Short mmCIF file of C-alpha atoms and ligand atoms in Angstrom, two decimals:
data_model
loop_
_atom_site.label_atom_id
_atom_site.label_comp_id
_atom_site.label_asym_id
_atom_site.label_seq_id
_atom_site.Cartn_x
_atom_site.Cartn_y
_atom_site.Cartn_z
CA UNK A 1 -1.83 3.34 59.04
CA UNK A 2 0.31 5.99 57.07
CA UNK A 3 1.38 4.72 53.27
CA UNK A 4 5.74 4.55 53.32
CA UNK A 5 7.15 7.36 50.50
CA UNK A 6 7.59 5.52 47.28
CA UNK A 7 10.83 4.20 46.60
CA UNK A 8 10.63 4.47 42.61
CA UNK A 9 8.66 8.29 42.61
CA UNK A 10 10.04 8.37 39.22
CA UNK A 11 7.87 5.68 37.86
CA UNK A 12 3.91 6.25 36.94
CA UNK A 13 4.04 2.19 38.76
CA UNK A 14 6.59 3.06 40.83
CA UNK A 15 4.33 1.80 44.15
CA UNK A 16 5.92 -1.44 45.10
CA UNK A 17 9.03 -0.66 43.39
CA UNK A 18 11.44 0.06 46.03
CA UNK A 19 14.62 0.22 42.87
CA UNK A 20 14.98 2.56 40.64
CA UNK A 21 14.97 1.20 36.99
CA UNK A 22 18.02 0.65 35.27
CA UNK A 23 19.35 3.30 32.43
CA UNK A 24 19.87 0.54 30.35
CA UNK A 25 16.50 -1.09 31.37
CA UNK A 26 14.77 2.32 30.23
CA UNK A 27 16.71 2.89 26.87
CA UNK A 28 16.04 -0.89 26.52
CA UNK A 29 12.03 -0.77 27.24
CA UNK A 30 11.26 2.82 26.03
CA UNK A 31 9.24 3.30 22.72
CA UNK A 32 8.94 7.20 22.94
CA UNK A 33 11.75 7.60 20.81
CA UNK A 34 9.16 5.97 18.17
CA UNK A 35 6.03 6.26 19.93
CA UNK A 36 5.24 9.73 20.12
CA UNK A 37 4.03 10.28 16.55
CA UNK A 38 0.74 8.16 17.96
CA UNK A 39 -0.24 11.68 20.43
CA UNK A 40 -3.02 13.35 18.55
CA UNK A 41 -4.81 9.75 18.25
CA UNK A 42 -3.64 9.06 22.21
CA UNK A 43 -5.32 12.79 23.41
CA UNK A 44 -7.82 12.29 20.96
CA UNK A 45 -8.93 9.47 22.74
CA UNK A 46 -8.04 10.78 26.48
CA UNK A 47 -10.75 13.59 25.58
CA UNK A 48 -13.23 11.51 24.29
CA UNK A 49 -12.94 9.12 27.56
CA UNK A 50 -12.67 11.65 29.98
CA UNK A 51 -16.42 13.25 28.66
CA UNK A 52 -17.41 9.18 28.84
CA UNK A 53 -16.00 9.31 32.43
CA UNK A 54 -18.25 12.72 32.93
CA UNK A 55 -21.28 11.27 31.45
CA UNK A 56 -21.21 8.63 33.68
CA UNK A 57 -20.46 9.87 37.14
CA UNK A 58 -16.91 8.89 36.89
CA UNK A 59 -15.67 12.08 37.21
CA UNK A 60 -16.42 15.68 37.17
CA UNK A 61 -17.56 17.91 34.55
CA UNK A 62 -14.86 20.71 35.98
CA UNK A 63 -12.48 17.90 36.09
CA UNK A 64 -13.86 17.37 32.32
CA UNK A 65 -12.49 20.58 31.39
CA UNK A 66 -9.38 21.22 32.81
CA UNK A 67 -8.93 17.97 31.20
CA UNK A 68 -9.68 18.88 28.05
CA UNK A 69 -8.35 21.78 27.80
CA UNK A 70 -4.81 20.54 29.46
CA UNK A 71 -4.76 18.51 26.58
CA UNK A 72 -5.26 21.10 24.46
CA UNK A 73 -2.35 22.79 25.53
CA UNK A 74 0.14 19.86 25.40
CA UNK A 75 -0.86 18.77 22.29
CA UNK A 76 0.15 22.63 20.87
CA UNK A 77 2.96 22.47 22.48
CA UNK A 78 3.63 19.33 20.94
CA UNK A 79 2.69 21.47 17.46
CA UNK A 80 5.39 23.36 18.44
CA UNK A 81 7.92 21.40 19.40
CA UNK A 82 7.82 22.63 22.95
CA UNK A 83 7.49 19.37 25.08
CA UNK A 84 9.64 17.63 25.95
CA UNK A 85 9.45 13.58 25.85
CA UNK A 86 11.21 11.70 28.89
CA UNK A 87 12.91 8.42 28.00
CA UNK A 88 11.94 7.71 31.63
CA UNK A 89 8.75 7.67 31.29
CA UNK A 90 8.53 5.11 28.93
CA UNK A 91 5.74 6.15 25.61
CA UNK A 92 3.57 8.26 24.48
CA UNK A 93 0.78 7.14 26.92
CA UNK A 94 2.83 7.77 30.09
CA UNK A 95 4.96 10.93 28.72
CA UNK A 96 1.16 13.05 28.49
CA UNK A 97 -0.56 11.45 31.29
CA UNK A 98 2.21 12.43 34.03
CA UNK A 99 2.59 15.56 31.74
CA UNK A 100 -0.96 17.09 32.48
CA UNK A 101 -1.50 15.50 36.12
CA UNK A 102 1.96 18.35 36.52
CA UNK A 103 -0.60 20.96 34.42
CA UNK A 104 -3.62 19.92 36.44
CA UNK A 105 -2.96 17.79 39.87
CA UNK A 106 -5.51 15.73 40.56
CA UNK A 107 -7.82 15.65 37.71
CA UNK A 108 -5.31 14.48 36.03
CA UNK A 109 -4.94 11.44 38.08
CA UNK A 110 -8.32 10.45 37.72
CA UNK A 111 -8.03 10.44 33.73
CA UNK A 112 -6.45 6.90 33.66
CA UNK A 113 -9.93 5.35 35.65
CA UNK A 114 -11.07 2.78 33.81
CA UNK A 115 -8.64 2.19 30.47
CA UNK A 116 -5.04 0.12 31.37
CA UNK A 117 -1.89 1.50 27.79
CA UNK A 118 -2.63 -1.70 27.44
CA UNK A 119 -6.40 -1.61 25.17
CA UNK A 120 -5.64 2.98 24.93
CA UNK A 121 -2.08 1.67 23.04
CA UNK A 122 -4.66 -0.45 20.55
CA UNK A 123 -6.85 2.46 20.49
CA UNK A 124 -4.59 4.82 19.38
CA UNK A 125 -3.16 2.29 16.91
CA UNK A 126 -6.34 2.00 15.18
CA UNK A 127 -7.13 5.16 15.20
CA UNK A 128 -3.79 6.02 13.27
CA UNK A 129 -3.75 3.32 10.56
CA UNK A 130 -7.42 4.08 9.61
CA UNK A 131 -6.67 7.66 8.51
CA UNK A 132 -3.50 6.12 7.16
CA UNK A 133 -5.71 3.96 5.37
CA UNK A 134 -7.64 6.97 3.77
CA UNK A 135 -4.77 8.12 2.71
CA UNK A 136 -3.13 5.29 0.85
CA UNK A 137 -6.73 4.24 -0.98
CA UNK A 138 -6.37 8.35 -1.85
CA UNK A 139 -2.75 8.11 -2.96
CA UNK A 140 -3.81 4.96 -4.84
CA UNK A 141 -6.99 6.44 -6.51
CA UNK A 142 -4.31 9.55 -7.98
CA UNK A 143 -2.13 6.84 -9.38
CA UNK A 144 -5.11 4.33 -10.96
CA UNK A 145 -5.72 8.79 -12.66
CA UNK A 146 -2.30 8.34 -14.34
CA UNK A 147 -2.90 4.62 -15.72
CA UNK A 148 -6.12 6.30 -17.17
CA UNK A 149 -4.30 9.60 -18.48
CA UNK A 150 -1.44 7.86 -20.07
CA UNK A 151 -4.13 4.96 -21.81
CA UNK A 152 -5.90 8.27 -22.68
CA UNK A 153 -3.58 9.97 -24.56
CA UNK A 154 -1.93 7.16 -25.96
CA UNK A 155 -4.84 5.55 -27.10
CA UNK A 156 -4.45 3.37 -30.49
CA UNK A 157 -0.69 3.67 -30.17
CA UNK A 158 0.82 -0.31 -30.05
CA UNK A 159 3.42 -1.50 -28.35
CA UNK A 160 4.41 -5.41 -27.77
CA UNK A 161 2.79 -7.49 -25.20
CA UNK A 162 5.09 -10.01 -23.87
CA UNK A 163 5.00 -13.64 -22.08
CA UNK A 164 8.54 -14.49 -20.75
CA UNK A 165 9.60 -11.09 -21.47
CA UNK A 166 9.47 -12.35 -25.16
CA UNK A 167 6.97 -10.17 -27.60
CA UNK A 168 4.46 -12.51 -27.52
CA UNK A 169 1.34 -11.00 -29.22
CA UNK A 170 0.41 -6.86 -29.96
CA UNK A 171 -1.65 -5.08 -27.65
CA UNK A 172 -2.52 -1.34 -27.45
CA UNK A 173 -0.21 1.13 -24.76
CA UNK A 174 -3.42 1.79 -23.63
CA UNK A 175 -4.59 -1.82 -22.87
CA UNK A 176 -1.52 -2.57 -21.02
CA UNK A 177 -2.02 0.61 -18.87
CA UNK A 178 -5.21 -0.10 -18.00
CA UNK A 179 -3.88 -3.50 -16.09
CA UNK A 180 -2.04 -1.70 -13.95
CA UNK A 181 -5.87 0.49 -12.91
CA UNK A 182 -7.12 -3.11 -12.13
CA UNK A 183 -4.10 -3.93 -10.35
CA UNK A 184 -3.74 -1.39 -8.01
CA UNK A 185 -7.75 -1.11 -7.53
CA UNK A 186 -7.14 -4.79 -6.00
CA UNK A 187 -5.23 -2.55 -3.97
CA UNK A 188 -7.65 -0.39 -2.72
CA UNK A 189 -9.84 -3.03 -2.43
CA UNK A 190 -8.23 -4.74 0.14
CA UNK A 191 -7.60 -1.94 1.80
CA UNK A 192 -11.03 -0.88 1.97
CA UNK A 193 -11.34 -4.70 3.21
CA UNK A 194 -9.08 -4.27 5.89
CA UNK A 195 -11.16 -1.04 7.21
CA UNK A 196 -13.71 -2.19 8.66
CA UNK A 197 -12.16 -5.23 10.96
CA UNK A 198 -9.45 -1.99 11.77
CA UNK A 199 -12.38 0.07 12.53
CA UNK A 200 -14.03 -1.60 16.19
CA UNK A 201 -13.13 0.38 19.35
CA UNK A 202 -11.33 -1.53 22.18
CA UNK A 203 -11.05 0.83 24.34
CA UNK A 204 -12.80 -0.43 27.65
CA UNK A 205 -11.37 -3.88 27.85
CA UNK A 206 -8.75 -2.52 30.35
CA UNK A 207 -5.84 -4.84 31.46
CA UNK A 208 -7.61 -7.76 29.43
CA UNK A 209 -11.34 -8.46 31.71
CA UNK A 210 -12.98 -5.40 31.18
CA UNK A 211 -13.71 -2.83 34.45
CA UNK A 212 -15.83 -3.45 37.02
CA UNK A 213 -17.05 1.01 36.79
CA UNK A 214 -19.58 1.69 34.76
CA UNK A 215 -17.96 3.25 31.67
CA UNK A 216 -19.57 3.39 28.32
CA UNK A 217 -18.18 1.89 25.17
CA UNK A 218 -20.91 2.90 22.99
CA UNK A 219 -20.56 6.12 23.85
CA UNK A 220 -16.80 6.01 23.08
CA UNK A 221 -16.72 4.63 19.66
CA UNK A 222 -19.34 6.59 18.13
CA UNK A 223 -17.96 9.85 19.21
CA UNK A 224 -14.29 8.55 17.59
CA UNK A 225 -15.84 7.74 14.60
CA UNK A 226 -15.89 4.09 15.01
CA UNK A 227 -18.09 0.79 13.44
CA UNK A 228 -18.39 -0.71 16.92
CA UNK A 229 -16.65 -2.11 19.70
CA UNK A 230 -14.15 -4.33 19.91
CA UNK A 231 -16.48 -7.69 21.09
CA UNK A 232 -14.18 -9.46 24.10
CA UNK A 233 -12.35 -8.00 26.16
CA UNK A 234 -9.55 -10.50 26.16
CA UNK A 235 -9.23 -10.57 22.27
CA UNK A 236 -9.54 -6.34 22.95
CA UNK A 237 -5.67 -6.24 24.38
CA UNK A 238 -3.85 -8.99 22.07
CA UNK A 239 -5.63 -8.19 18.94
CA UNK A 240 -3.19 -7.65 16.57
CA UNK A 241 -3.89 -8.96 13.00
CA UNK A 242 -5.57 -6.08 11.84
CA UNK A 243 -2.09 -4.81 11.68
CA UNK A 244 -0.96 -8.15 10.19
CA UNK A 245 -4.20 -7.51 7.18
CA UNK A 246 -2.83 -4.00 6.42
CA UNK A 247 0.74 -5.16 6.23
CA UNK A 248 -0.37 -8.05 3.44
CA UNK A 249 -2.42 -5.33 1.78
CA UNK A 250 0.38 -2.55 2.31
CA UNK A 251 2.90 -5.39 0.91
CA UNK A 252 1.01 -6.44 -2.52
CA UNK A 253 0.65 -2.45 -2.71
CA UNK A 254 4.85 -2.37 -2.36
CA UNK A 255 4.81 -5.83 -4.80
CA UNK A 256 2.50 -4.21 -7.86
CA UNK A 257 5.06 -0.63 -7.47
CA UNK A 258 8.47 -2.93 -7.41
CA UNK A 259 6.59 -4.51 -10.71
CA UNK A 260 5.74 -1.85 -12.48
CA UNK A 261 8.99 0.00 -11.70
CA UNK A 262 10.38 -3.21 -13.50
CA UNK A 263 9.30 -1.99 -16.22
CA UNK A 264 9.58 2.00 -16.06
CA UNK A 265 13.28 0.44 -15.50
CA UNK A 266 13.56 -1.85 -18.74
CA UNK A 267 11.58 0.68 -21.30
CA UNK A 268 14.18 3.53 -20.22
CA UNK A 269 16.46 0.97 -21.23
CA UNK A 270 18.31 1.68 -24.87
CA UNK A 271 17.45 -1.67 -25.37
CA UNK A 272 13.96 -1.02 -25.09
CA UNK A 273 13.68 2.21 -25.50
CA UNK A 274 10.09 2.51 -24.48
CA UNK A 275 9.74 5.86 -22.20
CA UNK A 276 11.87 8.25 -21.67
CA UNK A 277 10.99 9.75 -17.91
CA UNK A 278 12.14 13.25 -17.80
CA UNK A 279 15.57 14.76 -16.37
CA UNK A 280 13.75 15.50 -12.88
CA UNK A 281 12.62 12.22 -12.20
CA UNK A 282 16.25 11.07 -12.69
CA UNK A 283 19.92 10.97 -12.08
CA UNK A 284 23.05 10.44 -13.30
CA UNK A 285 25.99 9.35 -12.68
CA UNK A 286 29.37 10.42 -10.02
CA UNK A 287 31.50 8.89 -12.77
CA UNK A 288 29.95 8.72 -16.38
CA UNK A 289 29.11 11.43 -17.98
CA UNK A 290 26.69 10.51 -20.38
CA UNK A 291 24.57 8.34 -17.51
CA UNK A 292 20.90 8.90 -17.13
CA UNK A 293 19.95 6.20 -14.40
CA UNK A 294 16.44 5.68 -13.22
CA UNK A 295 16.84 5.24 -9.59
CA UNK A 296 13.07 6.79 -9.06
CA UNK A 297 11.60 3.03 -9.74
CA UNK A 298 14.97 0.93 -8.89
CA UNK A 299 14.60 2.80 -5.37
CA UNK A 300 10.40 1.64 -5.50
CA UNK A 301 11.53 -1.86 -6.68
CA UNK A 302 14.87 -1.88 -3.53
CA UNK A 303 12.21 -0.78 -0.60
CA UNK A 304 10.04 -3.58 -1.17
CA UNK A 305 12.16 -5.42 0.33
CA UNK A 306 11.12 -3.88 3.91
CA UNK A 307 7.35 -3.54 3.25
CA UNK A 308 7.47 -7.55 2.99
CA UNK A 309 9.53 -8.04 5.58
CA UNK A 310 7.48 -5.47 7.31
CA UNK A 311 4.79 -8.70 6.83
CA UNK A 312 7.61 -10.91 8.11
CA UNK A 313 8.65 -8.64 11.27
CA UNK A 314 4.15 -8.73 12.61
CA UNK A 315 3.68 -12.32 11.61
CA UNK A 316 6.38 -13.67 13.86
CA UNK A 317 6.25 -11.47 16.54
CA UNK A 318 2.65 -12.47 17.13
CA UNK A 319 3.19 -16.68 17.14
CA UNK A 320 4.72 -16.83 20.48
CA UNK A 321 1.94 -15.04 22.44
CA UNK A 322 0.16 -16.10 24.53
CA UNK A 323 -3.60 -14.41 24.91
CA UNK A 324 -3.21 -11.61 26.07
CA UNK A 325 -1.36 -7.95 26.00
CA UNK A 326 3.02 -9.40 26.06
CA UNK A 327 4.94 -6.59 25.63
CA UNK A 328 6.38 -8.14 22.78
CA UNK A 329 3.59 -6.75 20.41
CA UNK A 330 5.70 -2.93 21.76
CA UNK A 331 7.22 -4.18 18.64
CA UNK A 332 4.66 -3.70 16.21
CA UNK A 333 5.27 0.41 16.07
CA UNK A 334 7.96 0.26 14.48
CA UNK A 335 6.98 -1.80 11.18
CA UNK A 336 3.88 -0.66 10.90
CA UNK A 337 5.29 3.22 11.09
CA UNK A 338 8.18 1.92 8.08
CA UNK A 339 5.25 0.23 6.16
CA UNK A 340 2.95 3.48 5.92
CA UNK A 341 5.88 5.85 5.13
CA UNK A 342 7.52 3.54 2.90
CA UNK A 343 4.03 2.65 0.75
CA UNK A 344 2.22 6.25 1.25
CA UNK A 345 5.51 8.08 -0.19
CA UNK A 346 6.78 5.28 -3.10
CA UNK A 347 2.62 5.30 -4.69
CA UNK A 348 3.48 8.96 -4.41
CA UNK A 349 5.75 9.49 -6.05
CA UNK A 350 4.56 6.42 -7.89
CA UNK A 351 2.02 9.14 -9.67
CA UNK A 352 4.24 11.78 -10.15
CA UNK A 353 6.66 9.20 -12.28
CA UNK A 354 3.34 7.98 -14.14
CA UNK A 355 2.99 12.65 -14.68
CA UNK A 356 6.74 12.72 -16.01
CA UNK A 357 7.27 10.11 -18.54
CA UNK A 358 6.53 9.36 -22.15
CA UNK A 359 6.12 6.72 -24.29
CA UNK A 360 8.08 6.58 -27.72
CA UNK A 361 4.92 5.09 -29.84
CA UNK A 362 7.23 5.19 -32.99
CA UNK A 363 9.35 2.65 -30.63
CA UNK A 364 7.39 0.60 -29.66
CA UNK A 365 5.86 0.17 -32.89
CA UNK A 366 8.39 -0.32 -34.16
CA UNK A 367 9.24 -3.09 -31.81
CA UNK A 368 6.16 -5.59 -32.88
CA UNK A 369 7.52 -5.10 -36.42
CA UNK A 370 9.48 -8.55 -35.22
CA UNK A 371 9.21 -11.89 -33.43
CA UNK A 372 6.69 -13.01 -35.41
CA UNK A 373 3.57 -11.35 -33.14
CA UNK A 374 0.23 -11.96 -35.28
CA UNK A 375 1.66 -15.75 -35.57
CA UNK A 376 -1.48 -16.77 -33.81
CA UNK A 377 -3.41 -14.57 -35.82
CA UNK A 378 -2.25 -16.63 -38.90
CA UNK A 379 -3.00 -19.79 -36.69
CA UNK A 380 -6.78 -18.16 -35.63
CA UNK A 381 -7.18 -17.11 -39.88
CA UNK A 382 -7.04 -21.28 -40.38
CA UNK A 383 -9.21 -22.21 -37.49
CA UNK A 384 -12.03 -20.17 -39.27
CA UNK A 385 -10.75 -22.31 -42.34
CA UNK A 386 -11.73 -25.46 -39.79
CA UNK A 387 -8.78 -26.47 -39.18
CA UNK A 388 -8.07 -27.91 -35.90
CA UNK A 389 -6.34 -25.35 -34.20
CA UNK A 390 -3.31 -27.85 -32.53
CA UNK A 391 -2.51 -28.43 -36.46
CA UNK A 392 -2.84 -25.04 -37.55
CA UNK A 393 -0.59 -24.28 -34.78
CA UNK A 394 2.25 -26.81 -36.72
CA UNK A 395 1.33 -25.45 -39.89
CA UNK A 396 2.10 -21.54 -38.35
CA UNK A 397 5.60 -23.04 -36.08
CA UNK A 398 6.66 -23.68 -39.71
CA UNK A 399 6.01 -20.73 -41.80
CA UNK A 400 7.71 -19.25 -38.76
CA UNK A 401 10.39 -21.55 -38.89
CA UNK A 402 10.90 -20.48 -43.12
CA UNK A 403 10.68 -16.82 -42.36
CA UNK A 404 13.25 -16.67 -39.53
CA UNK A 405 15.67 -19.02 -42.12
CA UNK A 406 14.85 -15.96 -44.88
CA UNK A 407 15.03 -13.08 -42.33
CA UNK A 408 11.27 -12.79 -43.22
CA UNK A 409 8.57 -11.57 -40.63
CA UNK A 410 5.23 -13.42 -41.82
CA UNK A 411 3.86 -10.34 -42.90
CA UNK A 412 6.85 -10.20 -45.45
CA UNK A 413 6.24 -12.95 -46.80
CA UNK A 414 4.50 -13.11 -50.31
CA UNK A 415 1.29 -15.55 -50.93
CA UNK A 416 3.23 -18.01 -53.02
CA UNK A 417 5.55 -18.55 -50.31
CA UNK A 418 2.84 -18.67 -47.61
CA UNK A 419 0.73 -21.02 -49.63
CA UNK A 420 3.99 -23.52 -48.92
CA UNK A 421 2.31 -24.25 -45.44
CA UNK A 422 -1.31 -24.74 -46.31
CA UNK A 423 -3.32 -24.11 -49.37
CA UNK A 424 -6.47 -22.13 -47.48
CA UNK A 425 -4.20 -18.90 -46.99
CA UNK A 426 -5.80 -16.35 -49.36
CA UNK A 427 -4.96 -12.96 -49.56
CA UNK A 428 -8.03 -11.97 -47.26
CA UNK A 429 -4.74 -13.36 -44.65
CA UNK A 430 -2.54 -10.10 -44.65
CA UNK A 431 -5.61 -8.23 -43.12
CA UNK A 432 -4.77 -11.46 -40.23
CA UNK A 433 -1.29 -10.59 -40.50
CA UNK A 434 -1.15 -6.72 -39.78
CA UNK A 435 -0.37 -5.74 -36.87
CA UNK A 436 -3.21 -3.34 -36.25
CA UNK A 437 -5.48 -6.22 -38.18
CA UNK A 438 -3.80 -8.24 -34.73
CA UNK A 439 -4.75 -5.20 -31.76
CA UNK A 440 -8.47 -5.09 -33.50
CA UNK A 441 -9.19 -8.55 -33.96
CA UNK A 442 -9.03 -9.46 -30.15
CA UNK A 443 -12.73 -8.41 -29.47
CA UNK A 444 -13.17 -10.53 -26.49
CA UNK A 445 -14.28 -9.31 -23.20
CA UNK A 446 -11.37 -7.69 -21.52
CA UNK A 447 -9.17 -8.15 -24.62
CA UNK A 448 -6.76 -5.12 -26.57
CA UNK A 449 -9.34 -4.26 -29.71
CA UNK A 450 -9.35 -1.01 -29.45
CA UNK A 451 -13.26 -0.71 -29.46
CA UNK A 452 -12.79 -2.48 -25.81
CA UNK A 453 -10.02 -0.92 -24.99
CA UNK A 454 -12.43 1.96 -25.40
CA UNK A 455 -15.23 0.90 -23.35
CA UNK A 456 -12.54 -0.08 -20.46
CA UNK A 457 -11.38 3.61 -20.60
CA UNK A 458 -14.72 5.30 -20.81
CA UNK A 459 -15.02 2.85 -17.67
CA UNK A 460 -12.82 4.12 -16.31
CA UNK A 461 -12.94 7.83 -16.61
CA UNK A 462 -16.13 7.85 -15.22
CA UNK A 463 -15.16 5.15 -11.80
CA UNK A 464 -12.70 8.06 -11.11
CA UNK A 465 -14.22 11.41 -12.19
CA UNK A 466 -12.48 12.47 -15.04
N1 LIG B 1 4.69 1.38 24.58
C1 LIG B 1 3.20 -0.63 25.01
C2 LIG B 1 3.79 -0.65 24.05
O1 LIG B 1 3.45 -0.34 23.35
C3 LIG B 1 1.79 0.20 25.51
C4 LIG B 1 1.27 -0.83 26.70
C5 LIG B 1 2.17 -0.83 27.29
N2 LIG B 1 1.68 -1.89 28.26
C6 LIG B 1 2.29 -2.30 29.07
N3 LIG B 1 1.57 -3.38 29.96
N4 LIG B 1 3.34 -1.98 29.97
O2 LIG B 1 2.33 -1.86 23.75
#
């Protein structure tokens, strides 16, 4: 029997096709324009796959060596910008495989033994994301060091703490900085958690049902540094949960950066004037010569939209998919890459931003003098004198109304004026009404008193090896 020549010889899957693929279809279905960036992972996976095939007697050792050498050369060419990626070869997997076959002949055509692009792309994505997650965790460590550094630098300086963006109670600047240290620490925890599910090896699921060939999945997993192999071949090729988990953790990181950015924008305004961002980290206006704008935090805040959007894209991508692999899944890559790029860049530049800003402690301290920020302290003072808290709250409310009327803060009222509201108030009240007294009275675990903040700071420095 003679085999009829292929009618679509340009395609690696062209055997059963009698017509050439339409140009519009090639342009619509290709992913090489964005998945080329997986070339390193694709080659690393293929090298180990080839070694496994040789160990299992599915290819010879000579073929294995040819494959590994050829892939190494292709990798170099890609790195040197000499490799030509072709749209008609669709994706990174087929571009590399085809180039290998052209280079080494029949041995190259054996590489895809016991493998499908369905498990291959899943493997490549996991290898890629694994490294990126580790990188983002490291970037977050740098960012947290930035907050700890500021906490150390401004230890003892006071600023208003806000609720509803209204001055609420005085706090230490360091306490505020360490709040972010905690927040981004949780983000690192979420990434570490996600990493456990990324770090499982899917190759061997083949198209969807596994393979009849005698492969060794555990060998591939161990060689590529995975913690184990996926349990179900169908789930393996259809699973993108690990991308959703990552995208969710990343969205929350970007939201946290956005909250920080919002504060930096406010604080650098003339109205607050709590910080100064260095000139090299601001930009000017093309029309208003006096302007120095906080564009970096504004852009970080703005970029949260796309990172949240990417999470939505991935969820919606999966929502209607039957088992197992569907081509829709190719749409996972652009949101993934954009999320990795945006979040890595935003975390890194936020660290730089922290290194380029200075607090204005005289201004932050002055801002605590007004706004009756020690009103709760006065109420607590009365509570110690056995007045029920609700009554104390009402008494202090009257004192605040009086102060507002006289344009005086609580600490500026005389003892006689204060005693109008309760005769239990004595001279010792002034220690309570001072901003420093207020801050340092908050000794509860996690509170802003300097002794608590010093402990928290020492712990943070120890944790980060500073
Ligand atoms: N480029 C494809 C993707 O990213 C690779 C897998 C293609 N598999 C297939 N059966 N067409 O999803």
